[in-house]
Amino acid sequence: MKSKDLRNVVLLKYENGDRPSKIFHDLAGAISLRTIWRWIKMIKDTGAIDLSTPPGRTRTARTTGNIKKVKQRIMRRKRSSGRKIARDLAVSQTSVRRILHEDLGLFPYKIIKEPAITEIQKEQRMKFVNWVKNNFNNDDIKRWLFSDEKLFDFDGVYNVQNDRIWAANRQEADAKGGIKKKHKLPTKVMVWLGACRNGLTTPVILDNGTVNHEKYIEQVLPVALKCGNEMMGSD
C-alpha cells in the first residue's frame, strides 16, 4: 500500500471513531504507532494529513551533503574517530554520531586481537577437533586437565581507557596515584596453571627464564599429576 493510500485509510478510520491503537492493529504494522499519532495530530490541527514538509525543525548539520562526506571519510579511513570527523567537517560530535548511527547505520567496534595462524594451522586444528569428537565421549572429557602458561612482569597492567583518577587538577591526580611507572626491562616470571571440570590446580611459578622441556618435566608435571589425581581420581 502506498503512503497516500495509508494516509487516506488512517483519515477514514479516525473519522469513523477508531483509536490509534486499533488503527495500528488493523494495518498490521504497515506504519508505526508513532506515525499514526503524528498523523492524527495533523488531522486535529489542520483537518488533513500534510506531508509536504518533514516534521520537526530543519536540519542544519545532518544534511545530505554532510552524510555523504561522513560516508566517504569512513570508506577512506576505516579508523576515523567521530571527534576527528566532527573537527574536519566543522560540525558537532553529536551530529556526527547521529549521522553515523541513524543515517548510515554504523556503530563503533574495538579491534580484536587474535592469534596469527595460517590456513594450514586452522585445518590442523579442525582435524583435531573432529578426532576428539569421534574418539571421546563426555565422560572421557570430564577427566581431561587443560593447562596454559602466561608471562607476567612486576610492573603489572593497567587499562589506559578505563583507569581514571578523579581529581581537581593534574597535580592532585598525580599525588593520588595518577602516574604508572614502567621499567625498561621489568622482571618477568612464567606462571603455569591447570584447569578441569572440578577446579584449578596449584599454580607453578617458573622464575628462571623461559620454559623448556626439562623444566616442564621437573617442575610442572609433578604438580599436574598430583592435583589431577586429587581432583579426578588416580584410576
mmCIF file of C-alpha atoms in Angstrom, residues 53-62:
data_model
loop_
_atom_site.group_PDB
_atom_site.id
_atom_site.type_symbol
_atom_site.label_atom_id
_atom_site.label_comp_id
_atom_site.label_asym_id
_atom_site.label_seq_id
_atom_site.Cartn_x
_atom_site.Cartn_y
_atom_site.Cartn_z
ATOM 1 C CA THR A 53 7.263 19.283 4.700
ATOM 2 C CA PRO A 54 9.100 16.914 7.052
ATOM 3 C CA PRO A 55 8.190 17.062 10.759
ATOM 4 C CA GLY A 56 10.421 18.890 13.221
ATOM 5 C CA ARG A 57 12.874 21.703 12.712
ATOM 6 C CA THR A 58 15.017 21.992 9.582
ATOM 7 C CA ARG A 59 18.251 20.063 9.662
ATOM 8 C CA THR A 60 21.378 22.195 9.760
ATOM 9 C CA ALA A 61 24.115 19.573 10.197
ATOM 10 C CA ARG A 62 22.622 16.232 9.161
#
